[in-house]
PDB file of C-alpha atoms in Angstrom:
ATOM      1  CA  UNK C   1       0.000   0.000   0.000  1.00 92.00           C
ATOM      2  CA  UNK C   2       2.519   2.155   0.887  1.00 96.00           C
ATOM      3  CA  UNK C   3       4.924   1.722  -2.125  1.00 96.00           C
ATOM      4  CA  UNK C   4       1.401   2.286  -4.847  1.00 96.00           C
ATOM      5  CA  UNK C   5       0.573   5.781  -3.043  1.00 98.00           C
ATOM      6  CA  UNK C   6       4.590   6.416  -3.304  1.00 98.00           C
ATOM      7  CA  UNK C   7       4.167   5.470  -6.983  1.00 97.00           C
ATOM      8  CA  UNK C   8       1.283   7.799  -7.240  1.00 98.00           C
ATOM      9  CA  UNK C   9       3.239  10.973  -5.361  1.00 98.00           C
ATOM     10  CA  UNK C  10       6.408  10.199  -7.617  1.00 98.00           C
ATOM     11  CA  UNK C  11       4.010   9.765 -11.119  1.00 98.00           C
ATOM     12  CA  UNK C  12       2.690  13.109 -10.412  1.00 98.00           C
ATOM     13  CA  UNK C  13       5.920  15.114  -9.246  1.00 98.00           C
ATOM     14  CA  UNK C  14       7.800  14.454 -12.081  1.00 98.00           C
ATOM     15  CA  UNK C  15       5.435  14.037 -14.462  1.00 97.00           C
ATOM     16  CA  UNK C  16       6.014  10.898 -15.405  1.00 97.00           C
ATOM     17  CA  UNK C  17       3.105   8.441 -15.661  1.00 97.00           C
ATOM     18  CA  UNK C  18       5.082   5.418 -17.049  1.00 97.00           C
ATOM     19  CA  UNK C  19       7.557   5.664 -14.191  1.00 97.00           C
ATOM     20  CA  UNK C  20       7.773   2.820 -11.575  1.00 97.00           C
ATOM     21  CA  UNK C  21       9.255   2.867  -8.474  1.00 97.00           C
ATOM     22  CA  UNK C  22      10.914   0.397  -6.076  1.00 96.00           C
ATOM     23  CA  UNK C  23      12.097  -0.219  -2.946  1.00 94.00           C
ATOM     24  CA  UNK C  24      15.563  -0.407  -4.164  1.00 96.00           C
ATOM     25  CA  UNK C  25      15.362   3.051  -6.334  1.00 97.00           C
ATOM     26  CA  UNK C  26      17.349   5.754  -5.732  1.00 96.00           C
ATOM     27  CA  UNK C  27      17.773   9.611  -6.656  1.00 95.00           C
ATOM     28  CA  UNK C  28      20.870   8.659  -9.062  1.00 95.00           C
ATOM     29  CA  UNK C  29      18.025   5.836 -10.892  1.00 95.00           C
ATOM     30  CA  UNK C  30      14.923   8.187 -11.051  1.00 96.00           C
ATOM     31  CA  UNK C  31      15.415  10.312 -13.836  1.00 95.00           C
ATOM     32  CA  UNK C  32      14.100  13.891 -12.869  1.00 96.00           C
ATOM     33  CA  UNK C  33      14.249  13.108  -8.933  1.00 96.00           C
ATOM     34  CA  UNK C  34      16.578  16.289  -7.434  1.00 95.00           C
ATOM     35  CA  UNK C  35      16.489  18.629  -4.372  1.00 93.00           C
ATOM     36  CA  UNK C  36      13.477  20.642  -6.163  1.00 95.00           C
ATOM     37  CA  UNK C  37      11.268  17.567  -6.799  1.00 96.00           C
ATOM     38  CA  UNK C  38      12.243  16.367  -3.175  1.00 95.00           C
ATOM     39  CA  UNK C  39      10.780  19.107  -1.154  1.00 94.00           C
ATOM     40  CA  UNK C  40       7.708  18.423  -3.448  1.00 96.00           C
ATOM     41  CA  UNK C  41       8.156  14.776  -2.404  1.00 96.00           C
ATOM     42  CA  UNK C  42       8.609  15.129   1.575  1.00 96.00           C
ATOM     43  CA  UNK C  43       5.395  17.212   1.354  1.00 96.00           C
ATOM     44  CA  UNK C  44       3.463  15.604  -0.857  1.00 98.00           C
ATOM     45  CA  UNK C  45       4.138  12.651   1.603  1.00 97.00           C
ATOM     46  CA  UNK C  46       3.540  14.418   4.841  1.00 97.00           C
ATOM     47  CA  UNK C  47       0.168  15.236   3.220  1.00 97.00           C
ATOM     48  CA  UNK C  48      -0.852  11.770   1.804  1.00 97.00           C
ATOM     49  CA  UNK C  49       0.412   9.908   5.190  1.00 97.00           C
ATOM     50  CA  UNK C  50      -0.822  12.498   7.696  1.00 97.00           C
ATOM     51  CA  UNK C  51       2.531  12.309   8.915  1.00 97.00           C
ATOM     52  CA  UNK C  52       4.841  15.264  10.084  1.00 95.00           C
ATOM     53  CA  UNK C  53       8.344  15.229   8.623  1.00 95.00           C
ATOM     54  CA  UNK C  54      10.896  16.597  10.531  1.00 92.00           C
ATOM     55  CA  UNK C  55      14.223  18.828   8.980  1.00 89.00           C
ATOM     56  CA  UNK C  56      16.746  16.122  10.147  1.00 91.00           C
ATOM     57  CA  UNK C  57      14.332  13.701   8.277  1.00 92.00           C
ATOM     58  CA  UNK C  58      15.032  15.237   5.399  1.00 89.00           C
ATOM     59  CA  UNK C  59      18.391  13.417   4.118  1.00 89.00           C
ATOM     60  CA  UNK C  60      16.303  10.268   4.365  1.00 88.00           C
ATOM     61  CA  UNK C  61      14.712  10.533   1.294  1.00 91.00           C
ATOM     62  CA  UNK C  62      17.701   9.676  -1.275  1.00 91.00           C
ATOM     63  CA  UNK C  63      15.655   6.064  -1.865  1.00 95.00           C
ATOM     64  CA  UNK C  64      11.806   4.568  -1.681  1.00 97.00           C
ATOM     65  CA  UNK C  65      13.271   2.167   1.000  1.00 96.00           C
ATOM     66  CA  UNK C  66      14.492   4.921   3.388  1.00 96.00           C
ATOM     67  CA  UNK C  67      10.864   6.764   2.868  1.00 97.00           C
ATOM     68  CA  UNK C  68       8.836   3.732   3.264  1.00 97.00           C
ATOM     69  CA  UNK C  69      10.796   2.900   6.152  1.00 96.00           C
ATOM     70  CA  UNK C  70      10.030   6.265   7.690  1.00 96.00           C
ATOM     71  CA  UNK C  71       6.515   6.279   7.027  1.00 97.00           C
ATOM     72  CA  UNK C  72       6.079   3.200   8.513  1.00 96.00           C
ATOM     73  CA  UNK C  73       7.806   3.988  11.821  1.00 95.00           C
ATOM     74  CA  UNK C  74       5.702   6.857  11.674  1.00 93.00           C
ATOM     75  CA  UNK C  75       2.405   5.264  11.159  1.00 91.00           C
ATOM     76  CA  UNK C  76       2.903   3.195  14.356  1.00 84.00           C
TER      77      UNK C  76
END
C-alpha cells in the first residue's frame, strides 16, 4: 500500500506516468528526482500519510526504502 501511493506521489511530481518505483530506487536511478522535486516529495508525503516530517528527516529521502521505512515507523 505504501509503495502504490509512493508510486502515485512520484508519477505526479515528475510528471512521469510510465515511471515505476521500487524499494531499491534511488535519486541517481529516477530520472528527474533532485532537491526541487524532493521538497515536493517530503510534502506531498507528509500530506498523503498524515505524517509530520521533521528537517533532520530530510536526508532520508535519497531512496523509496528509506521513505517507506520512515513512514512506517511513523504510522505506528
Amino acid at each position: 500500500m505504501i509503495l502504490r501511493k509512493l508510486q502515485e506521489i512520484f508519477r505526479d511530481i515528475l510528471d512521469n506516468e510510465e515511471l515505476v518505483i521500487k524499494e531499491n530506487s534511488t535519486r541517481e536511478n529516477i530520472e528527474g528526482w533532485d532537491s526541487l522535486a524532493t521538497v515536493s516529495i517530503i510534502v506531498a508525503v507528509s500530506e498523503e500519510f498524515n505524517i509530520n516530517i521533521g528537517i533532520n528527516e530530510v536526508g532520508i529521502f535519497k531512496d523509496v526504502n528509506s521513505i517507506t521505512n520512515l513512514i512506517k515507523n511513523k504510522m505506528e
